[in-house]
């Protein structure tokens, strides 16, 4: 099984194990699945904001840098607004998952 297919299968298997009344993060699921650094920098919240991690902004800064290295524009919001990606421009929302080799 390829890396993506393996990660996907493990992600669903692990998500089914989350008990009612509890939550986890995709980053933690990736860690449990054996893929602790697998492209999670490409995941933002539903408003396009890079979610803070309780590490004094270090994770947000790293994620912003990795996204910008890939050409994604990240907007710094005023005040304590954080960092945001314009989902209309940079979002990836396919109706179905692409097959191997497709984008």
mmCIF file of C-alpha atoms in Angstrom:
data_model
loop_
_atom_site.group_PDB
_atom_site.id
_atom_site.type_symbol
_atom_site.label_atom_id
_atom_site.label_comp_id
_atom_site.label_asym_id
_atom_site.label_seq_id
_atom_site.Cartn_x
_atom_site.Cartn_y
_atom_site.Cartn_z
ATOM 1 C CA UNK A 1 0.000 0.000 0.000
ATOM 2 C CA UNK A 2 1.377 3.463 -0.839
ATOM 3 C CA UNK A 3 2.158 6.036 1.822
ATOM 4 C CA UNK A 4 -0.973 8.102 1.147
ATOM 5 C CA UNK A 5 -3.287 5.088 1.058
ATOM 6 C CA UNK A 6 -1.676 3.710 4.217
ATOM 7 C CA UNK A 7 -1.979 7.041 6.038
ATOM 8 C CA UNK A 8 -5.604 7.411 4.933
ATOM 9 C CA UNK A 9 -6.533 3.921 6.108
ATOM 10 C CA UNK A 10 -4.754 4.396 9.424
ATOM 11 C CA UNK A 11 -6.345 7.835 9.876
ATOM 12 C CA UNK A 12 -9.839 6.383 9.577
ATOM 13 C CA UNK A 13 -8.964 3.431 11.814
ATOM 14 C CA UNK A 14 -7.579 5.721 14.514
ATOM 15 C CA UNK A 15 -10.455 8.225 14.228
ATOM 16 C CA UNK A 16 -12.905 5.396 14.938
ATOM 17 C CA UNK A 17 -11.070 4.753 18.215
ATOM 18 C CA UNK A 18 -11.674 8.260 19.599
ATOM 19 C CA UNK A 19 -14.118 7.773 22.477
ATOM 20 C CA UNK A 20 -17.391 9.704 22.643
ATOM 21 C CA UNK A 21 -16.890 12.992 24.428
ATOM 22 C CA UNK A 22 -13.197 13.230 23.484
ATOM 23 C CA UNK A 23 -11.362 14.967 20.608
ATOM 24 C CA UNK A 24 -7.892 14.888 19.065
ATOM 25 C CA UNK A 25 -5.987 16.651 16.296
ATOM 26 C CA UNK A 26 -4.997 15.527 12.822
ATOM 27 C CA UNK A 27 -1.383 16.041 13.836
ATOM 28 C CA UNK A 28 -1.786 13.578 16.699
ATOM 29 C CA UNK A 29 -3.541 11.056 14.469
ATOM 30 C CA UNK A 30 -0.665 11.352 11.962
ATOM 31 C CA UNK A 31 1.789 10.736 14.808
ATOM 32 C CA UNK A 32 -0.126 7.646 15.966
ATOM 33 C CA UNK A 33 -0.273 6.412 12.365
ATOM 34 C CA UNK A 34 3.513 6.644 12.088
ATOM 35 C CA UNK A 35 3.593 9.808 9.956
ATOM 36 C CA UNK A 36 4.401 12.548 12.506
ATOM 37 C CA UNK A 37 5.438 15.228 9.988
ATOM 38 C CA UNK A 38 3.222 14.329 7.046
ATOM 39 C CA UNK A 39 2.175 17.583 5.297
ATOM 40 C CA UNK A 40 0.053 18.785 8.198
ATOM 41 C CA UNK A 41 1.384 22.273 7.529
ATOM 42 C CA UNK A 42 -1.127 22.344 4.655
ATOM 43 C CA UNK A 43 -4.110 22.101 7.021
ATOM 44 C CA UNK A 44 -5.678 25.264 8.454
ATOM 45 C CA UNK A 45 -8.982 25.808 10.248
ATOM 46 C CA UNK A 46 -12.271 26.405 8.429
ATOM 47 C CA UNK A 47 -11.655 30.184 8.384
ATOM 48 C CA UNK A 48 -8.199 29.758 6.855
ATOM 49 C CA UNK A 49 -6.454 30.647 10.115
ATOM 50 C CA UNK A 50 -3.368 28.763 11.234
ATOM 51 C CA UNK A 51 -4.413 27.287 14.567
ATOM 52 C CA UNK A 52 -2.267 28.195 17.575
ATOM 53 C CA UNK A 53 -0.632 25.322 19.418
ATOM 54 C CA UNK A 54 0.134 26.746 22.864
ATOM 55 C CA UNK A 55 3.834 27.035 22.038
ATOM 56 C CA UNK A 56 4.052 30.840 22.096
ATOM 57 C CA UNK A 57 3.523 31.069 18.328
ATOM 58 C CA UNK A 58 6.471 28.908 17.284
ATOM 59 C CA UNK A 59 4.303 26.324 15.507
ATOM 60 C CA UNK A 60 2.297 29.009 13.741
ATOM 61 C CA UNK A 61 5.513 30.675 12.566
ATOM 62 C CA UNK A 62 6.906 27.349 11.288
ATOM 63 C CA UNK A 63 3.659 26.530 9.487
ATOM 64 C CA UNK A 64 3.522 30.004 7.930
ATOM 65 C CA UNK A 65 7.114 29.664 6.744
ATOM 66 C CA UNK A 66 6.503 26.227 5.199
ATOM 67 C CA UNK A 67 3.382 27.464 3.414
ATOM 68 C CA UNK A 68 5.190 30.528 2.084
ATOM 69 C CA UNK A 69 8.052 28.303 0.920
ATOM 70 C CA UNK A 70 5.439 26.529 -1.237
ATOM 71 C CA UNK A 71 4.230 29.865 -2.646
ATOM 72 C CA UNK A 72 1.104 30.249 -0.490
ATOM 73 C CA UNK A 73 0.417 33.822 0.634
ATOM 74 C CA UNK A 74 -0.266 34.069 4.378
ATOM 75 C CA UNK A 75 -1.852 37.258 5.718
ATOM 76 C CA UNK A 76 -0.965 38.519 9.191
ATOM 77 C CA UNK A 77 -4.167 39.699 10.864
ATOM 78 C CA UNK A 78 -4.126 42.770 13.088
ATOM 79 C CA UNK A 79 -4.294 42.444 16.854
ATOM 80 C CA UNK A 80 -4.388 38.888 18.118
ATOM 81 C CA UNK A 81 -5.985 37.650 14.902
ATOM 82 C CA UNK A 82 -3.155 35.335 13.902
ATOM 83 C CA UNK A 83 -2.168 34.243 10.408
ATOM 84 C CA UNK A 84 -4.699 33.522 7.660
ATOM 85 C CA UNK A 85 -4.715 31.925 4.226
ATOM 86 C CA UNK A 86 -7.344 33.031 1.687
ATOM 87 C CA UNK A 87 -9.244 29.780 1.158
ATOM 88 C CA UNK A 88 -10.903 31.106 -2.004
ATOM 89 C CA UNK A 89 -7.482 31.466 -3.594
ATOM 90 C CA UNK A 90 -5.399 28.747 -1.938
ATOM 91 C CA UNK A 91 -8.027 26.265 -0.736
ATOM 92 C CA UNK A 92 -8.147 22.693 -1.976
ATOM 93 C CA UNK A 93 -11.656 21.250 -1.748
ATOM 94 C CA UNK A 94 -12.117 18.430 -4.263
ATOM 95 C CA UNK A 95 -15.492 16.677 -4.391
ATOM 96 C CA UNK A 96 -13.704 13.323 -4.448
ATOM 97 C CA UNK A 97 -10.183 12.291 -3.597
ATOM 98 C CA UNK A 98 -7.854 12.292 -6.602
ATOM 99 C CA UNK A 99 -6.344 9.061 -7.818
ATOM 100 C CA UNK A 100 -2.580 8.494 -7.630
ATOM 101 C CA UNK A 101 -0.774 10.944 -9.911
ATOM 102 C CA UNK A 102 -3.675 13.428 -10.091
ATOM 103 C CA UNK A 103 -3.854 16.784 -8.269
#
